[in-house]
Amino acid sequence: MKAQSTSLRVRLPVFLFVTQVITVALYAAFVTYDEHVDARFQTNRTNHIDNAVYRDYPVFTHIQVMIFLGFGCLLAFFRLYGFGGMVFNFLVATFAIQWAILVQGYFQFSYEGKIHLGVINLINAEFACAVVLISFGAVLGKTSPLQLLVMALLEVPLFAVTEWAVLRYLKINDAGGSILIHLFACYFGLGVTFVLYRPSLNKGHAKENTSYQSDIMSLIGTLFLWVFWPSFNSALTLKGDDQHRAILHTFISLSASTLTAFALSAMLNKNGKITMADIQNVTLAGGVTVGASVDMMISPAAAYALGMMGCIACMLGYKFLSPFLARHFRIQDQCGIHNLHGLTGLISCAAGICAILMANEEVYGPSLYEIFSHRAPVEGDPKLQELQMLIPGLQPGLGRTAQEQALFQVAAVFSTIGVSALGGILTGFVLKLPFLAPPSDDLCFDDKLFFDVPLDYDSPLKVYNTITTDDSAA
Amino acid sequence: MKAQSTSLRVRLPVFLFVTQVITVALYAAFVTYDEHVDARFQTNRTNHIDNAVYRDYPVFTHIQVMIFLGFGCLLAFFRLYGFGGMVFNFLVATFAIQWAILVQGYFQFSYEGKIHLGVINLINAEFACAVVLISFGAVLGKTSPLQLLVMALLEVPLFAVTEWAVLRYLKINDAGGSILIHLFACYFGLGVTFVLYRPSLNKGHAKENTSYQSDIMSLIGTLFLWVFWPSFNSALTLKGDDQHRAILHTFISLSASTLTAFALSAMLNKNGKITMADIQNVTLAGGVTVGASVDMMISPAAAYALGMMGCIACMLGYKFLSPFLARHFRIQDQCGIHNLHGLTGLISCAAGICAILMANEEVYGPSLYEIFSHRAPVEGDPKLQELQMLIPGLQPGLGRTAQEQALFQVAAVFSTIGVSALGGILTGFVLKLPFLAPPSDDLCFDDKLFFDVPLDYDSPLKVYNTITTDDSAA
Amino acid sequence: MKAQSTSLRVRLPVFLFVTQVITVALYAAFVTYDEHVDARFQTNRTNHIDNAVYRDYPVFTHIQVMIFLGFGCLLAFFRLYGFGGMVFNFLVATFAIQWAILVQGYFQFSYEGKIHLGVINLINAEFACAVVLISFGAVLGKTSPLQLLVMALLEVPLFAVTEWAVLRYLKINDAGGSILIHLFACYFGLGVTFVLYRPSLNKGHAKENTSYQSDIMSLIGTLFLWVFWPSFNSALTLKGDDQHRAILHTFISLSASTLTAFALSAMLNKNGKITMADIQNVTLAGGVTVGASVDMMISPAAAYALGMMGCIACMLGYKFLSPFLARHFRIQDQCGIHNLHGLTGLISCAAGICAILMANEEVYGPSLYEIFSHRAPVEGDPKLQELQMLIPGLQPGLGRTAQEQALFQVAAVFSTIGVSALGGILTGFVLKLPFLAPPSDDLCFDDKLFFDVPLDYDSPLKVYNTITTDDSAA
């Protein structure tokens, strides 16, 4: 009976075909091209070189590599769950992006009754997808593809609404997405895994380990993420020096967290050896930690220090906090997303707030009011006209002070955490529906449940026997 | 005797050195720089930022990754033929590109007795190379590197002539290369494999299977192709909104075919499990299917629908048509290129023709005559002058109607299929020459024939024994 | 006692934390943003599209992929040293880049008492990092991470001083870094390995071999390097046609060396089979060989011929010279860097000198004096004014003749080799300090010394046993 209960033969196609038919209907009814894509908008004054595609596409390809190859390889670290990690990542990412194009499109890119599509929408949708994939990390190996798709189905709209509400009403600075992406994803994922708690897994699981090859594959994923993270953190900043700073700070912070991770890995290992899981995960802490202030004038030294701090928090989280949460709070965080995205995200938010409080015209010059656009004087303020002499095209803002902006950041942090945790818990209850085919405890972290696996997947010896027979027969 | 007959010691170096000497002689005699590469053409009015390298090189690097890493990993899916898949791909790709630079250069980029070289030639040559690599998929594991090189030697000129003739005389729209690349490559490859038919392989082969690691490696190749396919389909479109549409449509169509592939894979598997081969191949169907209309105003919904349709055709092809062709028509299509490139290519051509028939000024505005350049009015037509007011620099066309253009597309499809199938069959007979070192049936799909293989290649146990001995000795 | 002596628990954290504290202090005291990064420098005349980040970042990402994924995978070729190759590459690269930012910054990018930072510094620092990683190839598997970090600590400043002195006083042309990067890295590495000579390794080592998977992984590294090498060789050329030529020449030369490598690999193997190590290494020879003349008007044919020549030298070096050096000169060059970077580098320098001697206004037009900027007339020469009519903004040079320039190139070659070899030898003596935890002979090429390894790392059979027990228990 169990074998039947996890068969994907009916339920996966039903889910996918229904959602696809809805998707294509929504596309047909509500999606059109934006002005950089539509042939009709090209006039004799159009200079094709100025098309937004040349600004957005390079960054988009980098984020594509991060999502599909970076996350994909990184999540393939279990010895018997390499297919699951990489393939479910592929499935969930593709689904989440399509869904996000529609939902975010509705909230952020629609006017005249239509969602207007360009590569910029794809970048935004891949950010929403990254949120889902981070949350996925909390329940890796313990969920069916159907559960993951339902999670994406629910998480994407909640994320899109939160993103829209925070950007529209709280109007925060969060270039690298520390609040909206990392904190949201983390607490949503923790909410889900809290509900999906499996007591037996706290005692350890025979298949919850890596192999030599899976460790290497996972490290390759880390390296893809590491290499292209500056593009992730700078994708949605203002162009020019802001983007340049974001790239520089991300690189420096990642370097700092990488070196710190090696130091701590050897130091906290009782034999003084390096632990691969640390290199695969903790090295990336700097990319998150610098996120909220990544485009600000924080100085290279501060980026370096943030990388170190984020890494220390992340590493201590892995060593001490994660086991504690699993034992006492029913939070089984499979990939330790609370360490890599939660703790670092909180530090990032704090650093962002400090950077906001310290930002002044002396350091930024008049472009202070571009980066912190809500601090720009309100329409009608004579100061605005002065500034518009210095920065043509500066938009009127809300005249916020640094302190006010900081308070809105704080509000965004708490409301994001609250909404995402609650959403995660509710989603968790939905995921408990039995027809979503959750794996039994003993078939967690095991590809044979959902895949036709090759003969050697759990033991190369079986292959050897085949070959011997074959050779002797030949 | 058999061991000798497949030794590459003499024949591979002879082939490669002879072709290399000829190549370098042809380079010396006929190849020079184009005006973006030659220092003499730079004047005091040259703006280095406008050099074509900045337009072409980013796309070129994406296609490089697809060719060498994407195809390379994808073709490494056999358990004992990982070296063969990846290394022969490397060899054949490099050879085909060099050969295509010369042959395409002669047909398309030569004037004043010289071939003029720039990065744009490399992009075109990599397209010719993709043709060879797709055909390679039909005979993977059953051919020696020498056979593959001879195939490339013959296929590249036939492709170059066909491409040149179709573009020059039939003047078709085929931005993603569905006709010229995918259909040509597919039917050429089927022609070759038809002649190289091995009856014994129809009963199955002990080594024709995957391992856990080879499946993962192959999926990584798929992901490289998936991620960069928008660059492939948009590399040779017009700049600006055309390229933007091509990227968007390719991404949407790939997403649709990916989700559909997951649904069908579970549905058509009798245990309701996911089959890795489907994920490795069928997910990519959308990239081909949208190819012929990829830069047209087909709407995002149509791109989505095309991805689904292509995927369904491709999947059904794998399940039912390929075994049928192998059994009844002697067509052993190793990687199923007829499904991934043939069936999808045909759908793509049909969709392209529909899109051409439906194209009008209402949807495209005056840029209709840029995209469908052969529909532009002929020289002297007063309508041309009107249009040139709207689109400065519009070239006079042939004044074709939509129906005429559609007919030329149909002609291109049939002539391409005819030429490529015939060429493939003739090439197949050449490949049967015995000194090309074809592998014997039992050594198909086996790296030990052409490689010095490590001890553990077919059985990790052998390594274990070495270590044990070694440890006890130490 | 031996186990204790290689524990990283204290010494690695101490080294890393001390250097990190120094780094962050130096950053705080001396590092600021350059004018493309600093918000204060943006005025109402700033066009954000002209920010240097859009020129430098794409190339930077390519070099990132080469350093972290290319070198990382390539160095993972030992069967039991996959973690070591990839992880120590990650560690050393990150450390070397940070260190190079500061040291190169001091020599090349500092004014007004501050180092001014932008993405361009990162590119330069990654070049310095490439130097360290090439040298690393000579001692791969025989050194502790601490030794490697100390090597980077010493090599980076020596490289930075040499680079600065050669560029400032000898003023050479070396776009691809054949002299400054490849020759320096090679002879430094040979110096180190000469001092770290281990007699027992000359008899062969039980773990000095590859596995099927490690060979594939290493080839993937090769392919990453191959695909992006044109970006490496063109990163620091002049923009426009110079960069275009550098890309074209690198691609052609790599193709030539790849095809030659296949020919020679089969020819020199006594069974006429292909050797993976040749494909992993020798195919890349063309990238180095074309380096010194990569931006000059050498003609495509010459680029092709250089690729072939470099490949032949490299291959013969692997087959005959490396064993000879190991046996008679105590030079155990683990990855054969003398073949891939030394011999090819020397050919490259010779070719560069020929190209310089043959360069004239007939071939280059007036831009001769841009590429060979030291041949431009001196300030006050009437010829300079004439040229400035043709090339606005041409800087006055030193009025060198081609012969003079060639002599300076020769001087640069010999002084670079001398300095780097001596520096390598001295560094070697420092690396012999016992607290740097060198591995014992029998634990060379073995991950278990410095890593917590998974159960199956040296034998998949161990996993099989676990599973069996587990299954029978279940």
PDB file of C-alpha atoms in Angstrom, chain A residues 270-353:
ATOM      1  CA  LYS A 270      37.821  17.942  17.261  1.00  0.00           C
ATOM      2  CA  ASN A 271      40.456  16.399  15.005  1.00  0.00           C
ATOM      3  CA  GLY A 272      41.392  19.733  13.503  1.00  0.00           C
ATOM      4  CA  LYS A 273      40.150  18.679  10.114  1.00  0.00           C
ATOM      5  CA  ILE A 274      38.051  20.567   7.605  1.00  0.00           C
ATOM      6  CA  THR A 275      34.364  19.647   7.332  1.00  0.00           C
ATOM      7  CA  MET A 276      32.995  19.746   3.796  1.00  0.00           C
ATOM      8  CA  ALA A 277      29.518  20.882   4.905  1.00  0.00           C
ATOM      9  CA  ASP A 278      31.073  24.042   6.318  1.00  0.00           C
ATOM     10  CA  ILE A 279      32.852  24.814   3.078  1.00  0.00           C
ATOM     11  CA  GLN A 280      29.675  24.104   1.118  1.00  0.00           C
ATOM     12  CA  ASN A 281      27.482  26.395   3.185  1.00  0.00           C
ATOM     13  CA  VAL A 282      29.188  28.740   5.610  1.00  0.00           C
ATOM     14  CA  THR A 283      31.493  30.234   3.000  1.00  0.00           C
ATOM     15  CA  LEU A 284      28.419  31.837   1.448  1.00  0.00           C
ATOM     16  CA  ALA A 285      27.326  33.663   4.597  1.00  0.00           C
ATOM     17  CA  GLY A 286      28.976  36.904   3.519  1.00  0.00           C
ATOM     18  CA  GLY A 287      26.739  37.236   0.491  1.00  0.00           C
ATOM     19  CA  VAL A 288      23.667  37.404   2.681  1.00  0.00           C
ATOM     20  CA  THR A 289      25.179  39.468   5.471  1.00  0.00           C
ATOM     21  CA  VAL A 290      26.176  42.337   3.246  1.00  0.00           C
ATOM     22  CA  GLY A 291      22.860  42.282   1.386  1.00  0.00           C
ATOM     23  CA  ALA A 292      20.823  44.992   3.076  1.00  0.00           C
ATOM     24  CA  SER A 293      23.591  47.597   2.849  1.00  0.00           C
ATOM     25  CA  VAL A 294      25.286  46.318  -0.266  1.00  0.00           C
ATOM     26  CA  ASP A 295      24.770  49.431  -2.384  1.00  0.00           C
ATOM     27  CA  MET A 296      25.495  51.943   0.383  1.00  0.00           C
ATOM     28  CA  MET A 297      28.763  53.726   1.096  1.00  0.00           C
ATOM     29  CA  ILE A 298      29.674  51.370   3.933  1.00  0.00           C
ATOM     30  CA  SER A 299      33.395  51.185   2.998  1.00  0.00           C
ATOM     31  CA  PRO A 300      35.257  48.066   1.884  1.00  0.00           C
ATOM     32  CA  ALA A 301      36.435  47.455   5.441  1.00  0.00           C
ATOM     33  CA  ALA A 302      32.866  47.257   6.700  1.00  0.00           C
ATOM     34  CA  ALA A 303      31.990  44.799   3.927  1.00  0.00           C
ATOM     35  CA  TYR A 304      34.915  42.674   5.044  1.00  0.00           C
ATOM     36  CA  ALA A 305      33.893  42.862   8.697  1.00  0.00           C
ATOM     37  CA  LEU A 306      30.291  41.991   7.840  1.00  0.00           C
ATOM     38  CA  GLY A 307      31.473  38.917   6.000  1.00  0.00           C
ATOM     39  CA  MET A 308      33.419  37.763   9.038  1.00  0.00           C
ATOM     40  CA  MET A 309      30.573  38.451  11.431  1.00  0.00           C
ATOM     41  CA  GLY A 310      28.000  36.720   9.270  1.00  0.00           C
ATOM     42  CA  CYS A 311      30.243  33.720   8.927  1.00  0.00           C
ATOM     43  CA  ILE A 312      30.825  33.419  12.673  1.00  0.00           C
ATOM     44  CA  ALA A 313      27.098  33.611  13.392  1.00  0.00           C
ATOM     45  CA  CYS A 314      26.336  31.124  10.658  1.00  0.00           C
ATOM     46  CA  MET A 315      28.963  28.653  11.816  1.00  0.00           C
ATOM     47  CA  LEU A 316      27.933  28.836  15.465  1.00  0.00           C
ATOM     48  CA  GLY A 317      24.358  28.399  14.326  1.00  0.00           C
ATOM     49  CA  TYR A 318      25.254  25.174  12.526  1.00  0.00           C
ATOM     50  CA  LYS A 319      27.222  23.820  15.466  1.00  0.00           C
ATOM     51  CA  PHE A 320      24.970  24.748  18.331  1.00  0.00           C
ATOM     52  CA  LEU A 321      21.685  26.391  17.432  1.00  0.00           C
ATOM     53  CA  SER A 322      20.417  23.973  14.765  1.00  0.00           C
ATOM     54  CA  PRO A 323      20.728  20.853  16.936  1.00  0.00           C
ATOM     55  CA  PHE A 324      19.114  22.794  19.784  1.00  0.00           C
ATOM     56  CA  LEU A 325      16.189  23.893  17.636  1.00  0.00           C
ATOM     57  CA  ALA A 326      15.687  20.377  16.348  1.00  0.00           C
ATOM     58  CA  ARG A 327      15.729  18.839  19.804  1.00  0.00           C
ATOM     59  CA  HIS A 328      13.691  21.380  21.700  1.00  0.00           C
ATOM     60  CA  PHE A 329      11.589  23.258  19.196  1.00  0.00           C
ATOM     61  CA  ARG A 330      10.694  20.590  16.630  1.00  0.00           C
ATOM     62  CA  ILE A 331      12.472  22.614  13.956  1.00  0.00           C
ATOM     63  CA  GLN A 332      14.358  20.188  11.724  1.00  0.00           C
ATOM     64  CA  ASP A 333      16.172  22.518   9.404  1.00  0.00           C
ATOM     65  CA  GLN A 334      17.733  20.128   6.903  1.00  0.00           C
ATOM     66  CA  CYS A 335      20.187  22.453   5.178  1.00  0.00           C
ATOM     67  CA  GLY A 336      20.487  24.862   8.068  1.00  0.00           C
ATOM     68  CA  ILE A 337      18.762  27.725   6.293  1.00  0.00           C
ATOM     69  CA  HIS A 338      18.282  29.451   9.627  1.00  0.00           C
ATOM     70  CA  ASN A 339      22.037  29.784   9.885  1.00  0.00           C
ATOM     71  CA  LEU A 340      22.811  30.735   6.302  1.00  0.00           C
ATOM     72  CA  HIS A 341      19.797  32.974   5.695  1.00  0.00           C
ATOM     73  CA  GLY A 342      18.185  33.741   9.061  1.00  0.00           C
ATOM     74  CA  LEU A 343      20.999  34.708  11.400  1.00  0.00           C
ATOM     75  CA  THR A 344      22.981  36.334   8.612  1.00  0.00           C
ATOM     76  CA  GLY A 345      19.842  38.086   7.397  1.00  0.00           C
ATOM     77  CA  LEU A 346      19.262  39.559  10.834  1.00  0.00           C
ATOM     78  CA  ILE A 347      22.844  40.794  11.045  1.00  0.00           C
ATOM     79  CA  SER A 348      22.423  42.193   7.568  1.00  0.00           C
ATOM     80  CA  CYS A 349      19.307  44.097   8.569  1.00  0.00           C
ATOM     81  CA  ALA A 350      21.034  45.516  11.622  1.00  0.00           C
ATOM     82  CA  ALA A 351      23.987  46.568   9.497  1.00  0.00           C
ATOM     83  CA  GLY A 352      21.637  48.099   6.958  1.00  0.00           C
ATOM     84  CA  ILE A 353      19.967  50.128   9.654  1.00  0.00           C
TER      85      ILE A 353
END
